[in-house]
Amino acid sequence: MYQGEPTLKQADQSGPRGCNTAAALAGGRIREQFPILAITVHGKPLIYMDSAATTQKPQRVIDAVTRHFTHRCSNVHRGVHKLSQLATESYESARETVRRGIGAAESQEIIFTRGTTEAINLVAQTYGRQRFAPGDEVLITAMEHHSNIVPWQMLRDEKKIVLKVVPINDRGEIDLNDYEALLTDRTRMVAVALISNALGTVNPVKEMVKLAHARNIPVLVDGAQAVGHDVVDVQDLDCDFFALSGHKMYAPSGIGALYGRADLLNEMPPYQGGGDMIATVTFDKTVYNGIPHRFEAGTPNIVGAIGMAAAFDFLQETCFEAITAHEHDLLQYATEQVSAVPGVRLIGTARKKAAVLSFMLEGAHPHDVGTILDLDGIAVRAGHHCAQPVMDRFGVPATVRASFAVYNLRSDIDELVQGLHKVREVFCK
Ligand code: 7TS
C-alpha cells in the first residue's frame, strides 16, 4: 500500500503472468485501448494530462456500457421479467467487483453513490447528524478537496460541532505529531484524503487510522485520487469509511461508492427516502430496507455501476505493479524536466507523491499557461482544483496541474516542456 513503490526493474520482474509490465506501459501499447487518444485538438494530437480531474475511458468500459444498453437495459430489484433479472444480476455483480477491487469484506458494505462527493455527504448527513453533539470535533487536513470540507462545515452550522484542521508544511505534508496532538476526547471523526488532488501528497493514512482508533475515533478516507493508481485495501487501511469516484478510475462519471463497515452502516439512518430503500410502507409507518439498499433510494445509476465494474477489471488486468511503477517514473521525469524550465515553482514536493505535478510559471497566470498549452492539444488543469485552502496556504491564486495515468508517456512530458517554453516566449521575455 503506497509503501516501497516498485522501481521499473522490480515491476518488470514481478508482474504476474499475463499482466502488463511497466516497460509495456512505457511503450504505449495500452493507448490503443483508449479511442479518445486518437483525436486531434486544434489540429494537434491530443495530449491528455488532466486525469486527476477525470480519466479517459478504455474500450472495455465503453463496451460494457454499450452492451448493457444493447442487451440488458431494464430497471433493477423490481421486475420478474428476464431483462430486469439480468440487469439486477449485472448491478449486484458490479457491487461484488467493487468489493473485491477495494478489499472490503462483504458486498453489503459497498453503497453505490454519484461519486466521492455524495459518499462524504452521506456519512456527514447520516452518521454525523445522528451522532454528533455540540462541541464535538471533526478533524480534517489542510489539503482536503472542498468535498471533504464543505459537508462538515454544513454540519458544523447545523449541529454546532467544531471543525479542526491539521496543518501542512512547505512540502505539502502533514506531520503525524501535529495530527496526534489534535486528536482529543471530543474528536468524533477524522476525514482525510489518501492522496491530495492539488499537491499529489500521499498521506500516511494507515498510521493516522491507528492513532485515531487508539482513541475509538472512526476515520473516513477520501480515496478519489487513489483508486486506479495503486492497490487499495480498506481492510488493510482499517478505515471505517472510504469514498471513491468512478470517473477518476477509468469508469463513467455519475457513479462512485461509499465503503462503510457493516456494523456502522447498520446503525445509520437512511440518507434519502424513496423506492428501493424500504421494506414496507404504509401511511403510518415505513420500515427501511437493510444495507446496502437502505442508502440507495430511487433507481440507481445501473449502467454506471456496470461501467465501474469493467474499469476494475481493466485495472486488474493492467496490474498495479506496472501502473504504480509507470506513473512513478512519469512523476520523476516530469518533476525533473518541468522544474528545469526557468521560472517554474513546484507546489507540492512531498516525499511520497502520486503522479500529480502542480506548478506556477513566473510571469504567467496559470489560466494563460493552460490556454496556450491547449492550442498545442495539451490538456492540463489550471485553477484552484477545488482546494482553495491549499492555494491560500501556498499564497497562490491557482496552479497549473499536470496529472498522469496509465496512458501517458515520457514524450507527453517533453511536449509539455516545449509548450512551457512557448508560454515563456509570450509572457516572460
Ligand atoms: N476528493 C478528491 C481528493 C478529489 O480530487 C475530488 C475531485 C473529489 C474529492 C470529488 O470527487 P467527485 O468525483 O465527487 O467530484 N477532484 C477533482 C479535481 O482535482 N479536478 O476536478 C475534480
Short mmCIF file of N, CA and C in Angstrom, two decimals, residues 55-212:
data_model
loop_
_atom_site.label_atom_id
_atom_site.label_comp_id
_atom_site.label_asym_id
_atom_site.label_seq_id
_atom_site.Cartn_x
_atom_site.Cartn_y
_atom_site.Cartn_z
N THR A 55 -10.38 10.61 -15.69
CA THR A 55 -9.56 9.79 -16.59
C THR A 55 -10.32 9.53 -17.88
N GLN A 56 -9.59 9.19 -18.92
CA GLN A 56 -10.22 8.74 -20.15
C GLN A 56 -10.67 7.28 -19.97
N LYS A 57 -11.50 6.83 -20.91
CA LYS A 57 -12.15 5.52 -20.71
C LYS A 57 -11.62 4.48 -21.71
N PRO A 58 -11.25 3.31 -21.20
CA PRO A 58 -10.80 2.25 -22.11
C PRO A 58 -11.98 1.62 -22.84
N GLN A 59 -11.67 0.98 -23.96
CA GLN A 59 -12.71 0.39 -24.80
C GLN A 59 -13.58 -0.59 -24.02
N ARG A 60 -12.98 -1.34 -23.08
CA ARG A 60 -13.81 -2.34 -22.40
C ARG A 60 -14.87 -1.70 -21.51
N VAL A 61 -14.61 -0.50 -21.01
CA VAL A 61 -15.63 0.21 -20.24
C VAL A 61 -16.73 0.72 -21.19
N ILE A 62 -16.28 1.29 -22.31
CA ILE A 62 -17.25 1.78 -23.31
C ILE A 62 -18.12 0.60 -23.80
N ASP A 63 -17.47 -0.54 -24.02
CA ASP A 63 -18.20 -1.72 -24.50
C ASP A 63 -19.19 -2.22 -23.45
N ALA A 64 -18.78 -2.19 -22.18
CA ALA A 64 -19.68 -2.68 -21.12
C ALA A 64 -20.94 -1.82 -21.06
N VAL A 65 -20.76 -0.51 -21.23
CA VAL A 65 -21.90 0.41 -21.21
C VAL A 65 -22.81 0.14 -22.42
N THR A 66 -22.19 0.01 -23.58
CA THR A 66 -22.96 -0.25 -24.82
C THR A 66 -23.69 -1.59 -24.72
N ARG A 67 -22.97 -2.60 -24.22
CA ARG A 67 -23.56 -3.94 -24.11
C ARG A 67 -24.78 -3.91 -23.20
N HIS A 68 -24.67 -3.16 -22.10
CA HIS A 68 -25.81 -3.11 -21.18
C HIS A 68 -27.03 -2.50 -21.88
N PHE A 69 -26.81 -1.38 -22.55
CA PHE A 69 -27.95 -0.73 -23.20
C PHE A 69 -28.47 -1.55 -24.38
N THR A 70 -27.57 -2.31 -25.00
CA THR A 70 -27.99 -3.09 -26.17
C THR A 70 -28.72 -4.37 -25.77
N HIS A 71 -28.30 -4.97 -24.63
CA HIS A 71 -28.82 -6.31 -24.33
C HIS A 71 -29.55 -6.45 -22.99
N ARG A 72 -29.31 -5.52 -22.05
CA ARG A 72 -29.83 -5.80 -20.71
C ARG A 72 -30.60 -4.65 -20.09
N CYS A 73 -30.86 -3.59 -20.86
CA CYS A 73 -31.42 -2.37 -20.25
C CYS A 73 -32.77 -2.65 -19.60
N SER A 74 -32.83 -2.42 -18.31
CA SER A 74 -34.06 -2.62 -17.55
C SER A 74 -33.82 -2.05 -16.16
N ASN A 75 -34.91 -1.89 -15.39
CA ASN A 75 -34.69 -1.43 -14.00
C ASN A 75 -34.31 -2.63 -13.13
N VAL A 76 -33.76 -2.30 -11.95
CA VAL A 76 -33.27 -3.39 -11.08
C VAL A 76 -34.18 -3.57 -9.87
N HIS A 77 -34.09 -4.76 -9.27
CA HIS A 77 -34.74 -5.07 -8.00
C HIS A 77 -36.26 -4.99 -8.05
N ARG A 78 -36.88 -4.96 -9.22
CA ARG A 78 -38.33 -4.84 -9.16
C ARG A 78 -39.07 -5.64 -10.21
N GLY A 79 -38.40 -6.23 -11.17
CA GLY A 79 -39.16 -6.92 -12.21
C GLY A 79 -39.05 -8.41 -12.07
N VAL A 80 -40.10 -9.12 -12.45
CA VAL A 80 -39.96 -10.58 -12.53
C VAL A 80 -39.50 -10.96 -13.92
N HIS A 81 -39.55 -10.00 -14.85
CA HIS A 81 -39.22 -10.39 -16.22
C HIS A 81 -37.71 -10.55 -16.40
N LYS A 82 -37.37 -11.27 -17.46
CA LYS A 82 -35.99 -11.70 -17.67
C LYS A 82 -34.99 -10.54 -17.68
N LEU A 83 -35.35 -9.47 -18.43
CA LEU A 83 -34.40 -8.37 -18.56
C LEU A 83 -34.10 -7.74 -17.21
N SER A 84 -35.14 -7.60 -16.42
CA SER A 84 -34.94 -6.99 -15.11
C SER A 84 -34.05 -7.88 -14.24
N GLN A 85 -34.24 -9.17 -14.38
CA GLN A 85 -33.39 -10.08 -13.61
C GLN A 85 -31.93 -9.97 -14.07
N LEU A 86 -31.76 -9.85 -15.37
CA LEU A 86 -30.38 -9.74 -15.90
C LEU A 86 -29.73 -8.43 -15.45
N ALA A 87 -30.51 -7.32 -15.50
CA ALA A 87 -29.96 -6.03 -15.08
C ALA A 87 -29.60 -6.08 -13.59
N THR A 88 -30.48 -6.72 -12.79
CA THR A 88 -30.21 -6.83 -11.35
C THR A 88 -28.94 -7.64 -11.12
N GLU A 89 -28.82 -8.71 -11.88
CA GLU A 89 -27.64 -9.57 -11.75
C GLU A 89 -26.36 -8.77 -12.08
N SER A 90 -26.41 -7.99 -13.17
CA SER A 90 -25.23 -7.19 -13.56
C SER A 90 -24.91 -6.16 -12.48
N TYR A 91 -25.95 -5.50 -11.98
CA TYR A 91 -25.76 -4.43 -10.99
C TYR A 91 -25.18 -5.00 -9.69
N GLU A 92 -25.75 -6.09 -9.22
CA GLU A 92 -25.26 -6.67 -7.95
C GLU A 92 -23.90 -7.33 -8.14
N SER A 93 -23.65 -7.82 -9.34
CA SER A 93 -22.32 -8.39 -9.54
C SER A 93 -21.27 -7.27 -9.64
N ALA A 94 -21.70 -6.08 -10.09
CA ALA A 94 -20.78 -4.93 -10.08
C ALA A 94 -20.42 -4.57 -8.63
N ARG A 95 -21.38 -4.69 -7.75
CA ARG A 95 -21.11 -4.39 -6.33
C ARG A 95 -20.02 -5.34 -5.80
N GLU A 96 -20.14 -6.60 -6.19
CA GLU A 96 -19.17 -7.60 -5.76
C GLU A 96 -17.77 -7.28 -6.35
N THR A 97 -17.76 -6.81 -7.60
CA THR A 97 -16.47 -6.45 -8.23
C THR A 97 -15.84 -5.27 -7.50
N VAL A 98 -16.65 -4.28 -7.11
CA VAL A 98 -16.12 -3.14 -6.36
C VAL A 98 -15.60 -3.62 -5.00
N ARG A 99 -16.35 -4.49 -4.36
CA ARG A 99 -15.90 -5.03 -3.07
C ARG A 99 -14.51 -5.64 -3.20
N ARG A 100 -14.37 -6.49 -4.21
CA ARG A 100 -13.08 -7.14 -4.43
C ARG A 100 -12.01 -6.11 -4.76
N GLY A 101 -12.39 -5.11 -5.57
CA GLY A 101 -11.43 -4.10 -6.03
C GLY A 101 -10.83 -3.27 -4.92
N ILE A 102 -11.58 -3.10 -3.82
CA ILE A 102 -11.02 -2.29 -2.72
C ILE A 102 -10.83 -3.13 -1.45
N GLY A 103 -10.96 -4.43 -1.59
CA GLY A 103 -10.63 -5.31 -0.47
C GLY A 103 -11.60 -5.27 0.70
N ALA A 104 -12.87 -4.96 0.44
CA ALA A 104 -13.84 -4.96 1.53
C ALA A 104 -14.23 -6.40 1.86
N ALA A 105 -14.74 -6.60 3.08
CA ALA A 105 -15.05 -7.97 3.50
C ALA A 105 -16.37 -8.45 2.89
N GLU A 106 -17.35 -7.57 2.79
CA GLU A 106 -18.69 -8.01 2.36
C GLU A 106 -19.25 -7.03 1.35
N SER A 107 -20.01 -7.54 0.36
CA SER A 107 -20.53 -6.63 -0.67
C SER A 107 -21.62 -5.71 -0.12
N GLN A 108 -22.26 -6.08 0.98
CA GLN A 108 -23.26 -5.17 1.58
C GLN A 108 -22.60 -3.91 2.17
N GLU A 109 -21.28 -3.92 2.24
CA GLU A 109 -20.57 -2.74 2.74
C GLU A 109 -20.29 -1.72 1.63
N ILE A 110 -20.70 -2.06 0.41
CA ILE A 110 -20.49 -1.17 -0.75
C ILE A 110 -21.81 -0.51 -1.11
N ILE A 111 -21.86 0.81 -1.01
CA ILE A 111 -23.05 1.57 -1.39
C ILE A 111 -22.71 2.36 -2.63
N PHE A 112 -23.51 2.20 -3.66
CA PHE A 112 -23.27 3.00 -4.86
C PHE A 112 -23.76 4.42 -4.62
N THR A 113 -22.92 5.37 -5.02
CA THR A 113 -23.25 6.80 -4.89
C THR A 113 -22.94 7.47 -6.22
N ARG A 114 -23.19 8.77 -6.30
CA ARG A 114 -22.81 9.51 -7.51
C ARG A 114 -21.30 9.64 -7.62
N GLY A 115 -20.62 9.56 -6.50
CA GLY A 115 -19.17 9.74 -6.51
C GLY A 115 -18.70 10.00 -5.09
N THR A 116 -17.47 10.50 -5.00
CA THR A 116 -16.87 10.77 -3.69
C THR A 116 -17.68 11.83 -2.94
N THR A 117 -18.08 12.87 -3.66
CA THR A 117 -18.80 13.96 -3.01
C THR A 117 -20.06 13.45 -2.32
N GLU A 118 -20.82 12.66 -3.04
CA GLU A 118 -22.05 12.15 -2.42
C GLU A 118 -21.75 11.19 -1.28
N ALA A 119 -20.69 10.41 -1.42
CA ALA A 119 -20.34 9.45 -0.37
C ALA A 119 -20.01 10.19 0.93
N ILE A 120 -19.27 11.28 0.83
CA ILE A 120 -18.90 12.02 2.05
C ILE A 120 -20.13 12.71 2.64
N ASN A 121 -20.95 13.29 1.77
CA ASN A 121 -22.19 13.92 2.26
C ASN A 121 -23.09 12.90 2.95
N LEU A 122 -23.12 11.69 2.40
CA LEU A 122 -23.94 10.64 3.01
C LEU A 122 -23.49 10.38 4.46
N VAL A 123 -22.19 10.26 4.65
CA VAL A 123 -21.69 9.98 6.00
C VAL A 123 -21.97 11.17 6.93
N ALA A 124 -21.74 12.38 6.43
CA ALA A 124 -21.97 13.57 7.27
C ALA A 124 -23.45 13.66 7.65
N GLN A 125 -24.32 13.43 6.68
CA GLN A 125 -25.74 13.65 6.91
C GLN A 125 -26.44 12.48 7.63
N THR A 126 -25.81 11.33 7.70
CA THR A 126 -26.43 10.21 8.41
C THR A 126 -25.67 9.95 9.71
N TYR A 127 -24.46 9.45 9.57
CA TYR A 127 -23.65 9.16 10.76
C TYR A 127 -23.45 10.42 11.60
N GLY A 128 -23.03 11.50 10.93
CA GLY A 128 -22.71 12.73 11.65
C GLY A 128 -23.93 13.37 12.28
N ARG A 129 -24.98 13.48 11.49
CA ARG A 129 -26.17 14.15 12.00
C ARG A 129 -26.79 13.37 13.17
N GLN A 130 -26.69 12.05 13.09
CA GLN A 130 -27.25 11.22 14.16
C GLN A 130 -26.42 11.27 15.44
N ARG A 131 -25.09 11.30 15.27
CA ARG A 131 -24.25 11.05 16.45
C ARG A 131 -23.55 12.27 17.03
N PHE A 132 -23.37 13.33 16.23
CA PHE A 132 -22.56 14.44 16.73
C PHE A 132 -23.39 15.37 17.61
N ALA A 133 -22.75 15.87 18.66
CA ALA A 133 -23.41 16.81 19.57
C ALA A 133 -22.60 18.11 19.59
N PRO A 134 -23.22 19.21 20.01
CA PRO A 134 -22.49 20.48 20.06
C PRO A 134 -21.15 20.32 20.80
N GLY A 135 -20.11 20.87 20.22
CA GLY A 135 -18.78 20.79 20.85
C GLY A 135 -17.97 19.61 20.37
N ASP A 136 -18.61 18.63 19.72
CA ASP A 136 -17.85 17.51 19.16
C ASP A 136 -16.97 18.02 18.02
N GLU A 137 -15.88 17.29 17.78
CA GLU A 137 -14.92 17.77 16.79
C GLU A 137 -14.77 16.80 15.62
N VAL A 138 -14.64 17.38 14.42
CA VAL A 138 -14.27 16.62 13.22
C VAL A 138 -12.91 17.15 12.80
N LEU A 139 -11.98 16.22 12.56
CA LEU A 139 -10.61 16.62 12.21
C LEU A 139 -10.35 16.30 10.74
N ILE A 140 -10.00 17.34 9.99
CA ILE A 140 -9.63 17.16 8.58
C ILE A 140 -8.20 17.68 8.41
N THR A 141 -7.69 17.72 7.18
CA THR A 141 -6.35 18.28 6.97
C THR A 141 -6.45 19.51 6.08
N ALA A 142 -5.36 20.25 6.04
CA ALA A 142 -5.34 21.50 5.26
C ALA A 142 -5.27 21.23 3.76
N MET A 143 -5.19 19.96 3.35
CA MET A 143 -5.09 19.72 1.90
C MET A 143 -6.35 19.06 1.33
N GLU A 144 -7.46 19.14 2.09
CA GLU A 144 -8.66 18.46 1.58
C GLU A 144 -9.29 19.18 0.39
N HIS A 145 -9.89 18.38 -0.46
CA HIS A 145 -10.75 18.89 -1.54
C HIS A 145 -12.00 19.48 -0.88
N HIS A 146 -12.62 20.44 -1.55
CA HIS A 146 -13.82 21.08 -0.96
C HIS A 146 -14.86 20.05 -0.53
N SER A 147 -14.91 18.92 -1.24
CA SER A 147 -15.94 17.94 -0.90
C SER A 147 -15.66 17.23 0.41
N ASN A 148 -14.47 17.40 0.96
CA ASN A 148 -14.21 16.87 2.31
C ASN A 148 -14.06 18.01 3.32
N ILE A 149 -14.54 19.19 2.95
CA ILE A 149 -14.56 20.33 3.87
C ILE A 149 -16.02 20.79 4.06
N VAL A 150 -16.66 21.10 2.93
CA VAL A 150 -17.98 21.75 3.00
C VAL A 150 -19.05 20.88 3.69
N PRO A 151 -19.12 19.56 3.42
CA PRO A 151 -20.15 18.77 4.12
C PRO A 151 -20.01 18.85 5.64
N TRP A 152 -18.76 18.95 6.13
CA TRP A 152 -18.54 19.04 7.58
C TRP A 152 -18.87 20.44 8.08
N GLN A 153 -18.61 21.45 7.23
CA GLN A 153 -18.99 22.82 7.62
C GLN A 153 -20.51 22.95 7.70
N MET A 154 -21.21 22.31 6.77
CA MET A 154 -22.67 22.35 6.80
C MET A 154 -23.18 21.74 8.11
N LEU A 155 -22.53 20.66 8.51
CA LEU A 155 -22.92 20.01 9.77
C LEU A 155 -22.53 20.87 10.97
N ARG A 156 -21.42 21.56 10.83
CA ARG A 156 -20.99 22.46 11.92
C ARG A 156 -22.07 23.51 12.17
N ASP A 157 -22.61 24.06 11.09
CA ASP A 157 -23.61 25.10 11.25
C ASP A 157 -24.90 24.53 11.85
N GLU A 158 -25.18 23.28 11.50
CA GLU A 158 -26.43 22.67 11.98
C GLU A 158 -26.29 22.14 13.40
N LYS A 159 -25.16 21.49 13.68
CA LYS A 159 -25.02 20.77 14.96
C LYS A 159 -24.06 21.45 15.94
N LYS A 160 -23.51 22.58 15.52
CA LYS A 160 -22.56 23.32 16.39
C LYS A 160 -21.35 22.47 16.76
N ILE A 161 -20.88 21.71 15.79
CA ILE A 161 -19.64 20.96 16.03
C ILE A 161 -18.46 21.86 15.69
N VAL A 162 -17.25 21.38 16.00
CA VAL A 162 -16.05 22.17 15.75
C VAL A 162 -15.24 21.46 14.66
N LEU A 163 -14.82 22.22 13.66
CA LEU A 163 -14.00 21.65 12.59
C LEU A 163 -12.55 22.01 12.84
N LYS A 164 -11.70 21.01 13.01
CA LYS A 164 -10.28 21.27 13.25
C LYS A 164 -9.46 20.82 12.04
N VAL A 165 -8.33 21.48 11.84
CA VAL A 165 -7.57 21.26 10.61
C VAL A 165 -6.10 20.97 10.92
N VAL A 166 -5.61 19.85 10.45
CA VAL A 166 -4.18 19.53 10.61
C VAL A 166 -3.39 20.36 9.60
N PRO A 167 -2.39 21.11 10.05
CA PRO A 167 -1.65 21.97 9.11
C PRO A 167 -0.74 21.16 8.19
N ILE A 168 -0.26 21.81 7.14
CA ILE A 168 0.72 21.14 6.25
C ILE A 168 1.99 22.00 6.17
N ASN A 169 3.11 21.33 5.92
CA ASN A 169 4.38 22.05 5.82
C ASN A 169 4.60 22.57 4.39
N ASP A 170 5.77 23.17 4.16
CA ASP A 170 6.00 23.79 2.84
C ASP A 170 6.12 22.78 1.70
N ARG A 171 6.34 21.53 2.06
CA ARG A 171 6.35 20.50 1.01
C ARG A 171 4.94 20.01 0.68
N GLY A 172 4.00 20.33 1.60
CA GLY A 172 2.64 19.84 1.40
C GLY A 172 2.41 18.52 2.11
N GLU A 173 3.08 18.36 3.26
CA GLU A 173 2.92 17.12 4.04
C GLU A 173 2.35 17.46 5.40
N ILE A 174 1.62 16.51 5.98
CA ILE A 174 1.24 16.71 7.37
C ILE A 174 2.27 16.01 8.26
N ASP A 175 2.34 16.48 9.50
CA ASP A 175 3.25 15.89 10.47
C ASP A 175 2.38 15.06 11.42
N LEU A 176 2.75 13.78 11.59
CA LEU A 176 1.91 12.91 12.43
C LEU A 176 1.83 13.40 13.87
N ASN A 177 2.88 14.11 14.33
CA ASN A 177 2.82 14.64 15.71
C ASN A 177 1.76 15.73 15.82
N ASP A 178 1.72 16.61 14.79
CA ASP A 178 0.67 17.65 14.77
C ASP A 178 -0.71 17.00 14.78
N TYR A 179 -0.81 15.96 13.95
CA TYR A 179 -2.10 15.27 13.82
C TYR A 179 -2.50 14.67 15.17
N GLU A 180 -1.57 13.96 15.77
CA GLU A 180 -1.89 13.29 17.03
C GLU A 180 -2.30 14.30 18.10
N ALA A 181 -1.61 15.46 18.08
CA ALA A 181 -1.89 16.48 19.11
C ALA A 181 -3.31 17.05 18.94
N LEU A 182 -3.86 16.92 17.75
CA LEU A 182 -5.20 17.47 17.51
C LEU A 182 -6.32 16.46 17.80
N LEU A 183 -5.95 15.21 18.08
CA LEU A 183 -6.96 14.22 18.46
C LEU A 183 -7.30 14.43 19.93
N THR A 184 -8.57 14.68 20.23
CA THR A 184 -8.95 14.93 21.62
C THR A 184 -10.09 13.99 22.02
N ASP A 185 -10.51 14.09 23.26
CA ASP A 185 -11.63 13.22 23.65
C ASP A 185 -12.97 13.74 23.13
N ARG A 186 -12.94 14.87 22.39
CA ARG A 186 -14.15 15.33 21.70
C ARG A 186 -14.14 14.99 20.21
N THR A 187 -13.01 14.43 19.71
CA THR A 187 -12.95 14.13 18.27
C THR A 187 -13.90 12.97 17.96
N ARG A 188 -14.79 13.20 17.02
CA ARG A 188 -15.78 12.16 16.69
C ARG A 188 -15.56 11.58 15.30
N MET A 189 -14.69 12.22 14.52
CA MET A 189 -14.43 11.72 13.16
C MET A 189 -13.13 12.34 12.65
N VAL A 190 -12.32 11.51 11.99
CA VAL A 190 -11.20 12.04 11.20
C VAL A 190 -11.58 11.81 9.74
N ALA A 191 -11.44 12.84 8.91
CA ALA A 191 -11.76 12.70 7.48
C ALA A 191 -10.56 13.22 6.69
N VAL A 192 -9.94 12.33 5.90
CA VAL A 192 -8.66 12.67 5.28
C VAL A 192 -8.55 12.07 3.88
N ALA A 193 -7.91 12.82 2.98
CA ALA A 193 -7.66 12.31 1.64
C ALA A 193 -6.45 11.37 1.67
N LEU A 194 -6.58 10.25 0.99
CA LEU A 194 -5.42 9.35 0.85
C LEU A 194 -4.37 10.03 -0.03
N ILE A 195 -4.85 10.68 -1.10
CA ILE A 195 -3.95 11.44 -1.99
C ILE A 195 -4.57 12.81 -2.26
N SER A 196 -3.77 13.85 -2.11
CA SER A 196 -4.26 15.21 -2.38
C SER A 196 -4.31 15.47 -3.89
N ASN A 197 -5.44 15.98 -4.34
CA ASN A 197 -5.58 16.25 -5.78
C ASN A 197 -4.78 17.47 -6.21
N ALA A 198 -4.55 18.41 -5.30
CA ALA A 198 -3.88 19.65 -5.67
C ALA A 198 -2.36 19.52 -5.56
N LEU A 199 -1.90 18.66 -4.65
CA LEU A 199 -0.46 18.58 -4.36
C LEU A 199 0.16 17.23 -4.73
N GLY A 200 -0.68 16.21 -4.81
CA GLY A 200 -0.18 14.87 -5.08
C GLY A 200 0.32 14.14 -3.85
N THR A 201 0.31 14.78 -2.70
CA THR A 201 0.80 14.16 -1.46
C THR A 201 0.04 12.87 -1.16
N VAL A 202 0.80 11.82 -0.83
CA VAL A 202 0.19 10.59 -0.33
C VAL A 202 0.26 10.66 1.19
N ASN A 203 -0.88 10.68 1.84
CA ASN A 203 -0.90 10.82 3.30
C ASN A 203 -0.67 9.48 4.00
N PRO A 204 -0.08 9.52 5.20
CA PRO A 204 0.17 8.28 5.95
C PRO A 204 -1.11 7.79 6.63
N VAL A 205 -2.08 7.41 5.81
CA VAL A 205 -3.43 7.16 6.32
C VAL A 205 -3.47 5.96 7.26
N LYS A 206 -2.67 4.94 6.95
CA LYS A 206 -2.71 3.76 7.81
C LYS A 206 -2.30 4.12 9.24
N GLU A 207 -1.24 4.92 9.34
CA GLU A 207 -0.79 5.36 10.67
C GLU A 207 -1.84 6.27 11.31
N MET A 208 -2.47 7.10 10.49
CA MET A 208 -3.49 8.02 11.03
C MET A 208 -4.67 7.23 11.58
N VAL A 209 -5.03 6.16 10.89
CA VAL A 209 -6.15 5.33 11.37
C VAL A 209 -5.77 4.70 12.71
N LYS A 210 -4.53 4.20 12.78
CA LYS A 210 -4.09 3.55 14.03
C LYS A 210 -4.21 4.51 15.22
N LEU A 211 -3.71 5.73 14.99
CA LEU A 211 -3.73 6.72 16.08
C LEU A 211 -5.16 7.10 16.45
N ALA A 212 -6.03 7.20 15.46
CA ALA A 212 -7.43 7.54 15.73
C ALA A 212 -8.13 6.40 16.45
#
